[in-house]
Amino acid sequence: MTVTSEQRYGEFVVVRRHEGQDHVAELVLDRPKAMNAVSTDMARSIAAACDALGADRDVRATVLTSSNERAFCVGADLKERNSFTDAELVRQRPTARAAYTGVLELPMPVIAAVHGFALGGGFELALACDVIVADATAVVGLPEVSVGVIPGGGGTQLLPRRVGAARAAELVFTARRLEAAEARELGLVDELVEAGRDREEALALGGRIAANSPVGLRAAKRALRLGQGLDLRAGLEVEDAAWRSVAFSGDRAEGVAAFNEKRRPVWPGE
């Protein structure tokens, strides 16, 4: 797949666009020598890249990938953390949080392409995405209690929403790692593909998503996210508000016209 543009954020994060996928952005974790361990600098770069992507109305889907062959991301940079004083750790916390919330709050659909190790904060980055595509080499888990902390990048809140409270508790409390087949069986990942094909399949899925209305996609994601945890009546009000935000849009008019004229829509994106 030919790269048509590339924007680097700091030393460790790259956003790429590809020929034939004009509306799909690839957000690359690019600290291969450290298996993408999230340092302070890398966290800052993830947040900056997400800010830019969120403001880019041309992006209809984002795919989160890794440049390391053996890992998606091994979590927080514990070597760096080991050098911190308590005061430095407190100061660093907002920077770390901004990386995870940056991915979580991207307004368009986001797909994680996971291979190898996705542990701790690395798995939390994947959990912040809407869909997780994993290959057969994937090993996932939240082992934080084994080093005296807890999942702090959203894991205690996002994992129960995927697999239920009891299953999430077991996984967090035991700190165990799951290989790809079990992770798929338990719902920790959504699609399981052959080894080495996670990125390709995730980008292909991104392309299929990006063929749809950008206004519709963002509104649908907003309804899905905001409705989680609400009772049905409240959730339906969230859905109605999202519907109203698109019902009189240019995308809605174009979509209906294209359907009736039996042609592909040309989305105005508004």
PDB file of C-alpha atoms in Angstrom:
ATOM      1  CA  MET A   1       0.000   0.000   0.000  1.00  0.00           C
ATOM      2  CA  THR A   2       1.557   3.250  -1.179  1.00  0.00           C
ATOM      3  CA  VAL A   3       1.923   6.044   1.360  1.00  0.00           C
ATOM      4  CA  THR A   4       0.744   9.361  -0.106  1.00  0.00           C
ATOM      5  CA  SER A   5       1.421  11.585   2.895  1.00  0.00           C
ATOM      6  CA  GLU A   6       3.082  11.325   6.268  1.00  0.00           C
ATOM      7  CA  GLN A   7       3.042  13.608   9.292  1.00  0.00           C
ATOM      8  CA  ARG A   8       5.286  12.921  12.266  1.00  0.00           C
ATOM      9  CA  TYR A   9       4.368  13.948  15.798  1.00  0.00           C
ATOM     10  CA  GLY A  10       7.512  14.002  17.865  1.00  0.00           C
ATOM     11  CA  GLU A  11       9.890  11.083  17.507  1.00  0.00           C
ATOM     12  CA  PHE A  12       7.513   8.197  18.116  1.00  0.00           C
ATOM     13  CA  VAL A  13       4.164   8.751  16.362  1.00  0.00           C
ATOM     14  CA  VAL A  14       3.330   8.990  12.651  1.00  0.00           C
ATOM     15  CA  VAL A  15       0.060   9.633  10.814  1.00  0.00           C
ATOM     16  CA  ARG A  16      -0.039   8.242   7.288  1.00  0.00           C
ATOM     17  CA  ARG A  17      -2.481   8.396   4.410  1.00  0.00           C
ATOM     18  CA  HIS A  18      -2.509   5.793   1.638  1.00  0.00           C
ATOM     19  CA  GLU A  19      -3.243   5.713  -2.058  1.00  0.00           C
ATOM     20  CA  GLY A  20      -6.797   4.593  -2.695  1.00  0.00           C
ATOM     21  CA  GLN A  21      -7.863   5.271   0.887  1.00  0.00           C
ATOM     22  CA  ASP A  22      -8.243   9.021   0.903  1.00  0.00           C
ATOM     23  CA  HIS A  23     -10.430   9.141   4.003  1.00  0.00           C
ATOM     24  CA  VAL A  24      -8.560   6.628   6.188  1.00  0.00           C
ATOM     25  CA  ALA A  25      -5.745   7.728   8.478  1.00  0.00           C
ATOM     26  CA  GLU A  26      -3.179   5.318   9.875  1.00  0.00           C
ATOM     27  CA  LEU A  27      -1.971   6.332  13.337  1.00  0.00           C
ATOM     28  CA  VAL A  28       1.332   4.500  13.818  1.00  0.00           C
ATOM     29  CA  LEU A  29       2.979   3.812  17.165  1.00  0.00           C
ATOM     30  CA  ASP A  30       6.608   4.120  16.084  1.00  0.00           C
ATOM     31  CA  ARG A  31       8.967   3.409  18.958  1.00  0.00           C
ATOM     32  CA  PRO A  32      10.092  -0.034  17.787  1.00  0.00           C
ATOM     33  CA  LYS A  33      13.297  -0.305  19.843  1.00  0.00           C
ATOM     34  CA  ALA A  34      11.216  -0.118  23.036  1.00  0.00           C
ATOM     35  CA  MET A  35       8.307  -2.230  21.680  1.00  0.00           C
ATOM     36  CA  ASN A  36       6.264   0.974  21.770  1.00  0.00           C
ATOM     37  CA  ALA A  37       6.522   1.403  25.534  1.00  0.00           C
ATOM     38  CA  VAL A  38       4.689   4.675  26.193  1.00  0.00           C
ATOM     39  CA  SER A  39       7.124   7.263  27.537  1.00  0.00           C
ATOM     40  CA  THR A  40       6.144  10.803  28.468  1.00  0.00           C
ATOM     41  CA  ASP A  41       7.285  12.071  25.077  1.00  0.00           C
ATOM     42  CA  MET A  42       5.369   9.350  23.251  1.00  0.00           C
ATOM     43  CA  ALA A  43       2.217  10.019  25.282  1.00  0.00           C
ATOM     44  CA  ARG A  44       2.450  13.691  24.402  1.00  0.00           C
ATOM     45  CA  SER A  45       2.806  12.801  20.726  1.00  0.00           C
ATOM     46  CA  ILE A  46      -0.172  10.437  20.749  1.00  0.00           C
ATOM     47  CA  ALA A  47      -2.327  13.184  22.231  1.00  0.00           C
ATOM     48  CA  ALA A  48      -1.106  15.727  19.670  1.00  0.00           C
ATOM     49  CA  ALA A  49      -1.757  13.373  16.768  1.00  0.00           C
ATOM     50  CA  CYS A  50      -5.263  12.653  18.064  1.00  0.00           C
ATOM     51  CA  ASP A  51      -5.994  16.367  18.404  1.00  0.00           C
ATOM     52  CA  ALA A  52      -5.037  16.869  14.767  1.00  0.00           C
ATOM     53  CA  LEU A  53      -7.023  13.865  13.553  1.00  0.00           C
ATOM     54  CA  GLY A  54     -10.085  14.892  15.501  1.00  0.00           C
ATOM     55  CA  ALA A  55     -10.069  18.283  13.813  1.00  0.00           C
ATOM     56  CA  ASP A  56      -9.625  16.827  10.309  1.00  0.00           C
ATOM     57  CA  ARG A  57     -13.103  16.507   8.807  1.00  0.00           C
ATOM     58  CA  ASP A  58     -11.641  14.605   5.864  1.00  0.00           C
ATOM     59  CA  VAL A  59     -10.826  11.586   8.043  1.00  0.00           C
ATOM     60  CA  ARG A  60     -13.715   9.132   8.243  1.00  0.00           C
ATOM     61  CA  ALA A  61     -11.853   6.246   9.902  1.00  0.00           C
ATOM     62  CA  THR A  62      -8.578   5.889  11.800  1.00  0.00           C
ATOM     63  CA  VAL A  63      -6.517   2.701  12.137  1.00  0.00           C
ATOM     64  CA  LEU A  64      -4.119   2.415  15.077  1.00  0.00           C
ATOM     65  CA  THR A  65      -1.079   0.304  14.169  1.00  0.00           C
ATOM     66  CA  SER A  66       2.437  -0.547  15.312  1.00  0.00           C
ATOM     67  CA  SER A  67       5.789  -0.398  13.533  1.00  0.00           C
ATOM     68  CA  ASN A  68       7.252  -3.139  15.767  1.00  0.00           C
ATOM     69  CA  GLU A  69       6.966  -6.696  14.447  1.00  0.00           C
ATOM     70  CA  ARG A  70       6.774  -8.290  17.910  1.00  0.00           C
ATOM     71  CA  ALA A  71       4.405  -5.953  19.710  1.00  0.00           C
ATOM     72  CA  PHE A  72       1.510  -3.593  19.337  1.00  0.00           C
ATOM     73  CA  CYS A  73       2.477  -1.831  22.577  1.00  0.00           C
ATOM     74  CA  VAL A  74       3.841  -3.171  25.875  1.00  0.00           C
ATOM     75  CA  GLY A  75       2.321  -0.390  27.968  1.00  0.00           C
ATOM     76  CA  ALA A  76       3.899   2.302  30.090  1.00  0.00           C
ATOM     77  CA  ASP A  77       7.635   2.847  29.926  1.00  0.00           C
ATOM     78  CA  LEU A  78       8.519   1.315  33.305  1.00  0.00           C
ATOM     79  CA  LYS A  79      12.195   2.151  32.899  1.00  0.00           C
ATOM     80  CA  GLU A  80      11.265   5.814  32.718  1.00  0.00           C
ATOM     81  CA  ARG A  81       8.766   5.434  35.554  1.00  0.00           C
ATOM     82  CA  ASN A  82      11.445   3.847  37.741  1.00  0.00           C
ATOM     83  CA  SER A  83      13.422   7.102  37.594  1.00  0.00           C
ATOM     84  CA  PHE A  84      10.501   9.285  38.686  1.00  0.00           C
ATOM     85  CA  THR A  85      10.095  10.847  42.092  1.00  0.00           C
ATOM     86  CA  ASP A  86       6.569  10.837  43.485  1.00  0.00           C
ATOM     87  CA  ALA A  87       6.199  14.478  42.496  1.00  0.00           C
ATOM     88  CA  GLU A  88       7.350  13.745  38.935  1.00  0.00           C
ATOM     89  CA  LEU A  89       4.869  10.881  38.657  1.00  0.00           C
ATOM     90  CA  VAL A  90       2.035  13.175  39.736  1.00  0.00           C
ATOM     91  CA  ARG A  91       3.084  15.782  37.181  1.00  0.00           C
ATOM     92  CA  GLN A  92       3.314  13.171  34.432  1.00  0.00           C
ATOM     93  CA  ARG A  93      -0.148  11.730  35.054  1.00  0.00           C
ATOM     94  CA  PRO A  94      -2.151  14.287  33.003  1.00  0.00           C
ATOM     95  CA  THR A  95       0.183  13.735  30.053  1.00  0.00           C
ATOM     96  CA  ALA A  96      -0.315   9.968  30.222  1.00  0.00           C
ATOM     97  CA  ARG A  97      -4.073  10.313  30.540  1.00  0.00           C
ATOM     98  CA  ALA A  98      -4.233  12.643  27.551  1.00  0.00           C
ATOM     99  CA  ALA A  99      -2.806   9.923  25.306  1.00  0.00           C
ATOM    100  CA  TYR A 100      -5.487   7.392  26.203  1.00  0.00           C
ATOM    101  CA  THR A 101      -8.356   9.868  26.194  1.00  0.00           C
ATOM    102  CA  GLY A 102      -7.053  11.244  22.903  1.00  0.00           C
ATOM    103  CA  VAL A 103      -7.659   7.876  21.236  1.00  0.00           C
ATOM    104  CA  LEU A 104     -10.895   7.276  23.141  1.00  0.00           C
ATOM    105  CA  GLU A 105     -12.380  10.635  22.152  1.00  0.00           C
ATOM    106  CA  LEU A 106     -11.558  10.538  18.454  1.00  0.00           C
ATOM    107  CA  PRO A 107     -14.886  11.408  16.822  1.00  0.00           C
ATOM    108  CA  MET A 108     -14.631   8.988  13.911  1.00  0.00           C
ATOM    109  CA  PRO A 109     -14.583   5.156  14.065  1.00  0.00           C
ATOM    110  CA  VAL A 110     -11.186   3.835  15.199  1.00  0.00           C
ATOM    111  CA  ILE A 111      -9.812   0.337  14.587  1.00  0.00           C
ATOM    112  CA  ALA A 112      -6.848  -1.189  16.415  1.00  0.00           C
ATOM    113  CA  ALA A 113      -4.580  -3.565  14.485  1.00  0.00           C
ATOM    114  CA  VAL A 114      -3.011  -5.771  17.164  1.00  0.00           C
ATOM    115  CA  HIS A 115      -0.213  -8.297  16.863  1.00  0.00           C
ATOM    116  CA  GLY A 116       2.257  -9.615  19.405  1.00  0.00           C
ATOM    117  CA  PHE A 117       2.161  -8.090  22.861  1.00  0.00           C
ATOM    118  CA  ALA A 118      -0.618  -5.651  23.761  1.00  0.00           C
ATOM    119  CA  LEU A 119      -0.209  -5.396  27.515  1.00  0.00           C
ATOM    120  CA  GLY A 120      -1.206  -2.900  30.176  1.00  0.00           C
ATOM    121  CA  GLY A 121      -1.416   0.543  28.641  1.00  0.00           C
ATOM    122  CA  GLY A 122      -0.874  -1.028  25.247  1.00  0.00           C
ATOM    123  CA  PHE A 123      -4.057  -3.041  25.555  1.00  0.00           C
ATOM    124  CA  GLU A 124      -5.803   0.023  26.970  1.00  0.00           C
ATOM    125  CA  LEU A 125      -4.965   1.915  23.770  1.00  0.00           C
ATOM    126  CA  ALA A 126      -6.633  -0.906  21.841  1.00  0.00           C
ATOM    127  CA  LEU A 127      -9.629  -0.897  24.201  1.00  0.00           C
ATOM    128  CA  ALA A 128     -10.031   2.825  23.506  1.00  0.00           C
ATOM    129  CA  CYS A 129     -10.739   1.936  19.875  1.00  0.00           C
ATOM    130  CA  ASP A 130     -14.149   0.920  18.556  1.00  0.00           C
ATOM    131  CA  VAL A 131     -13.043  -2.350  16.939  1.00  0.00           C
ATOM    132  CA  ILE A 132      -9.990  -4.521  17.658  1.00  0.00           C
ATOM    133  CA  VAL A 133      -8.572  -6.666  14.847  1.00  0.00           C
ATOM    134  CA  ALA A 134      -5.941  -9.068  16.182  1.00  0.00           C
ATOM    135  CA  ASP A 135      -3.733 -11.578  14.448  1.00  0.00           C
ATOM    136  CA  ALA A 136      -2.846 -15.051  15.668  1.00  0.00           C
ATOM    137  CA  THR A 137       0.310 -13.857  17.445  1.00  0.00           C
ATOM    138  CA  ALA A 138      -1.540 -11.437  19.736  1.00  0.00           C
ATOM    139  CA  VAL A 139      -1.092 -11.661  23.503  1.00  0.00           C
ATOM    140  CA  VAL A 140      -3.266  -9.259  25.493  1.00  0.00           C
ATOM    141  CA  GLY A 141      -3.823  -8.452  29.139  1.00  0.00           C
ATOM    142  CA  LEU A 142      -3.883  -5.918  31.952  1.00  0.00           C
ATOM    143  CA  PRO A 143      -1.053  -7.000  34.296  1.00  0.00           C
ATOM    144  CA  GLU A 144      -0.801  -3.768  36.316  1.00  0.00           C
ATOM    145  CA  VAL A 145      -1.596  -5.262  39.727  1.00  0.00           C
ATOM    146  CA  SER A 146       1.461  -7.491  39.327  1.00  0.00           C
ATOM    147  CA  VAL A 147       3.658  -4.375  39.544  1.00  0.00           C
ATOM    148  CA  GLY A 148       1.698  -2.671  42.300  1.00  0.00           C
ATOM    149  CA  VAL A 149      -0.618  -0.350  40.356  1.00  0.00           C
ATOM    150  CA  ILE A 150      -3.948  -0.643  38.544  1.00  0.00           C
ATOM    151  CA  PRO A 151      -4.939  -0.134  34.913  1.00  0.00           C
ATOM    152  CA  GLY A 152      -4.888   3.643  34.638  1.00  0.00           C
ATOM    153  CA  GLY A 153      -5.537   4.212  30.938  1.00  0.00           C
ATOM    154  CA  GLY A 154      -9.214   3.325  31.025  1.00  0.00           C
ATOM    155  CA  GLY A 155      -8.887  -0.436  31.477  1.00  0.00           C
ATOM    156  CA  THR A 156     -11.049  -0.787  34.589  1.00  0.00           C
ATOM    157  CA  GLN A 157     -13.880   1.014  32.779  1.00  0.00           C
ATOM    158  CA  LEU A 158     -13.502  -0.158  29.182  1.00  0.00           C
ATOM    159  CA  LEU A 159     -12.887  -3.862  29.759  1.00  0.00           C
ATOM    160  CA  PRO A 160     -16.119  -4.441  31.753  1.00  0.00           C
ATOM    161  CA  ARG A 161     -18.042  -2.779  28.948  1.00  0.00           C
ATOM    162  CA  ARG A 162     -16.653  -5.419  26.606  1.00  0.00           C
ATOM    163  CA  VAL A 163     -16.739  -8.587  28.659  1.00  0.00           C
ATOM    164  CA  GLY A 164     -18.867  -7.885  31.744  1.00  0.00           C
ATOM    165  CA  ALA A 165     -17.930  -6.983  35.304  1.00  0.00           C
ATOM    166  CA  ALA A 166     -17.084 -10.450  36.624  1.00  0.00           C
ATOM    167  CA  ARG A 167     -14.896 -11.467  33.678  1.00  0.00           C
ATOM    168  CA  ALA A 168     -13.086  -8.123  33.758  1.00  0.00           C
ATOM    169  CA  ALA A 169     -12.499  -8.469  37.495  1.00  0.00           C
ATOM    170  CA  GLU A 170     -10.967 -11.919  37.030  1.00  0.00           C
ATOM    171  CA  LEU A 171      -8.662 -10.690  34.293  1.00  0.00           C
ATOM    172  CA  VAL A 172      -7.553  -7.577  36.187  1.00  0.00           C
ATOM    173  CA  PHE A 173      -7.130  -9.330  39.553  1.00  0.00           C
ATOM    174  CA  THR A 174      -5.113 -12.254  38.154  1.00  0.00           C
ATOM    175  CA  ALA A 175      -3.044 -10.039  35.797  1.00  0.00           C
ATOM    176  CA  ARG A 176      -3.034 -12.936  33.365  1.00  0.00           C
ATOM    177  CA  ARG A 177      -2.165 -12.740  29.696  1.00  0.00           C
ATOM    178  CA  LEU A 178      -4.439 -14.194  27.035  1.00  0.00           C
ATOM    179  CA  GLU A 179      -3.353 -15.530  23.683  1.00  0.00           C
ATOM    180  CA  ALA A 180      -5.281 -14.608  20.579  1.00  0.00           C
ATOM    181  CA  ALA A 181      -7.770 -17.488  20.421  1.00  0.00           C
ATOM    182  CA  GLU A 182      -8.924 -17.101  24.025  1.00  0.00           C
ATOM    183  CA  ALA A 183      -9.013 -13.317  23.688  1.00  0.00           C
ATOM    184  CA  ARG A 184     -11.354 -13.672  20.717  1.00  0.00           C
ATOM    185  CA  GLU A 185     -13.492 -16.274  22.494  1.00  0.00           C
ATOM    186  CA  LEU A 186     -13.968 -14.007  25.511  1.00  0.00           C
ATOM    187  CA  GLY A 187     -14.592 -10.874  23.436  1.00  0.00           C
ATOM    188  CA  LEU A 188     -11.399  -8.991  24.283  1.00  0.00           C
ATOM    189  CA  VAL A 189     -10.796  -8.648  20.552  1.00  0.00           C
ATOM    190  CA  ASP A 190     -13.386  -8.538  17.791  1.00  0.00           C
ATOM    191  CA  GLU A 191     -11.779 -10.129  14.748  1.00  0.00           C
ATOM    192  CA  LEU A 192      -9.036 -12.752  14.602  1.00  0.00           C
ATOM    193  CA  VAL A 193      -6.958 -12.988  11.436  1.00  0.00           C
ATOM    194  CA  GLU A 194      -3.919 -14.908  10.249  1.00  0.00           C
ATOM    195  CA  ALA A 195      -0.510 -13.953  11.592  1.00  0.00           C
ATOM    196  CA  GLY A 196       0.843 -10.856   9.911  1.00  0.00           C
ATOM    197  CA  ARG A 197      -2.489  -9.711   8.481  1.00  0.00           C
ATOM    198  CA  ASP A 198      -3.834  -7.512  11.299  1.00  0.00           C
ATOM    199  CA  ARG A 199      -2.752  -4.215   9.739  1.00  0.00           C
ATOM    200  CA  GLU A 200      -3.920  -5.151   6.243  1.00  0.00           C
ATOM    201  CA  GLU A 201      -7.309  -6.350   7.469  1.00  0.00           C
ATOM    202  CA  ALA A 202      -7.782  -3.345   9.758  1.00  0.00           C
ATOM    203  CA  LEU A 203      -6.998  -0.907   6.942  1.00  0.00           C
ATOM    204  CA  ALA A 204      -9.397  -2.762   4.659  1.00  0.00           C
ATOM    205  CA  LEU A 205     -12.101  -2.504   7.320  1.00  0.00           C
ATOM    206  CA  GLY A 206     -11.298   1.182   7.669  1.00  0.00           C
ATOM    207  CA  GLY A 207     -11.805   1.591   3.944  1.00  0.00           C
ATOM    208  CA  ARG A 208     -15.215  -0.085   4.072  1.00  0.00           C
ATOM    209  CA  ILE A 209     -16.251   2.150   6.950  1.00  0.00           C
ATOM    210  CA  ALA A 210     -14.927   5.293   5.243  1.00  0.00           C
ATOM    211  CA  ALA A 211     -17.166   4.671   2.218  1.00  0.00           C
ATOM    212  CA  ASN A 212     -20.097   5.784   4.377  1.00  0.00           C
ATOM    213  CA  SER A 213     -21.305   9.236   5.366  1.00  0.00           C
ATOM    214  CA  PRO A 214     -18.754  11.083   7.543  1.00  0.00           C
ATOM    215  CA  VAL A 215     -21.598  12.952   9.245  1.00  0.00           C
ATOM    216  CA  GLY A 216     -23.458   9.700   9.857  1.00  0.00           C
ATOM    217  CA  LEU A 217     -20.370   7.887  11.131  1.00  0.00           C
ATOM    218  CA  ARG A 218     -19.530  10.549  13.709  1.00  0.00           C
ATOM    219  CA  ALA A 219     -23.116  10.786  14.893  1.00  0.00           C
ATOM    220  CA  ALA A 220     -23.452   7.007  15.147  1.00  0.00           C
ATOM    221  CA  LYS A 221     -20.260   6.793  17.191  1.00  0.00           C
ATOM    222  CA  ARG A 222     -21.479   9.572  19.454  1.00  0.00           C
ATOM    223  CA  ALA A 223     -24.769   7.753  20.053  1.00  0.00           C
ATOM    224  CA  LEU A 224     -23.040   4.438  20.716  1.00  0.00           C
ATOM    225  CA  ARG A 225     -20.561   5.939  23.165  1.00  0.00           C
ATOM    226  CA  LEU A 226     -22.900   8.285  25.024  1.00  0.00           C
ATOM    227  CA  GLY A 227     -25.622   5.645  25.308  1.00  0.00           C
ATOM    228  CA  GLN A 228     -23.403   3.102  27.074  1.00  0.00           C
ATOM    229  CA  GLY A 229     -24.485   2.517  30.649  1.00  0.00           C
ATOM    230  CA  LEU A 230     -27.733   4.446  30.348  1.00  0.00           C
ATOM    231  CA  ASP A 231     -31.153   2.891  30.816  1.00  0.00           C
ATOM    232  CA  LEU A 232     -33.069   2.260  27.612  1.00  0.00           C
ATOM    233  CA  ARG A 233     -35.248   5.365  27.800  1.00  0.00           C
ATOM    234  CA  ALA A 234     -32.250   7.654  28.328  1.00  0.00           C
ATOM    235  CA  GLY A 235     -30.289   5.848  25.634  1.00  0.00           C
ATOM    236  CA  LEU A 236     -33.071   6.369  23.128  1.00  0.00           C
ATOM    237  CA  GLU A 237     -32.985  10.097  23.896  1.00  0.00           C
ATOM    238  CA  VAL A 238     -29.247  10.096  23.117  1.00  0.00           C
ATOM    239  CA  GLU A 239     -29.998   8.312  19.865  1.00  0.00           C
ATOM    240  CA  ASP A 240     -32.751  10.794  18.974  1.00  0.00           C
ATOM    241  CA  ALA A 241     -30.418  13.736  19.538  1.00  0.00           C
ATOM    242  CA  ALA A 242     -27.815  12.116  17.282  1.00  0.00           C
ATOM    243  CA  TRP A 243     -30.476  11.433  14.640  1.00  0.00           C
ATOM    244  CA  ARG A 244     -31.603  15.049  14.707  1.00  0.00           C
ATOM    245  CA  SER A 245     -28.011  16.170  14.185  1.00  0.00           C
ATOM    246  CA  VAL A 246     -27.864  14.328  10.847  1.00  0.00           C
ATOM    247  CA  ALA A 247     -31.474  14.302   9.646  1.00  0.00           C
ATOM    248  CA  PHE A 248     -31.218  17.676   7.913  1.00  0.00           C
ATOM    249  CA  SER A 249     -27.594  17.409   6.822  1.00  0.00           C
ATOM    250  CA  GLY A 250     -26.199  17.553   3.321  1.00  0.00           C
ATOM    251  CA  ASP A 251     -25.018  13.960   3.749  1.00  0.00           C
ATOM    252  CA  ARG A 252     -28.570  12.787   4.447  1.00  0.00           C
ATOM    253  CA  ALA A 253     -29.878  14.578   1.347  1.00  0.00           C
ATOM    254  CA  GLU A 254     -27.077  13.140  -0.791  1.00  0.00           C
ATOM    255  CA  GLY A 255     -27.529   9.637   0.606  1.00  0.00           C
ATOM    256  CA  VAL A 256     -31.247   9.570  -0.162  1.00  0.00           C
ATOM    257  CA  ALA A 257     -30.713  11.050  -3.630  1.00  0.00           C
ATOM    258  CA  ALA A 258     -27.952   8.572  -4.463  1.00  0.00           C
ATOM    259  CA  PHE A 259     -30.111   5.658  -3.335  1.00  0.00           C
ATOM    260  CA  ASN A 260     -32.995   6.741  -5.543  1.00  0.00           C
ATOM    261  CA  GLU A 261     -30.708   7.469  -8.494  1.00  0.00           C
ATOM    262  CA  LYS A 262     -28.931   4.120  -8.058  1.00  0.00           C
ATOM    263  CA  ARG A 263     -25.457   5.641  -7.834  1.00  0.00           C
ATOM    264  CA  ARG A 264     -22.662   5.918  -5.296  1.00  0.00           C
ATOM    265  CA  PRO A 265     -23.062   8.914  -2.985  1.00  0.00           C
ATOM    266  CA  VAL A 266     -20.617  11.784  -3.087  1.00  0.00           C
ATOM    267  CA  TRP A 267     -20.676  12.879   0.538  1.00  0.00           C
ATOM    268  CA  PRO A 268     -20.454  16.625   1.185  1.00  0.00           C
ATOM    269  CA  GLY A 269     -19.450  15.877   4.773  1.00  0.00           C
ATOM    270  CA  GLU A 270     -21.823  18.398   6.301  1.00  0.00           C
TER     271      GLU A 270
END
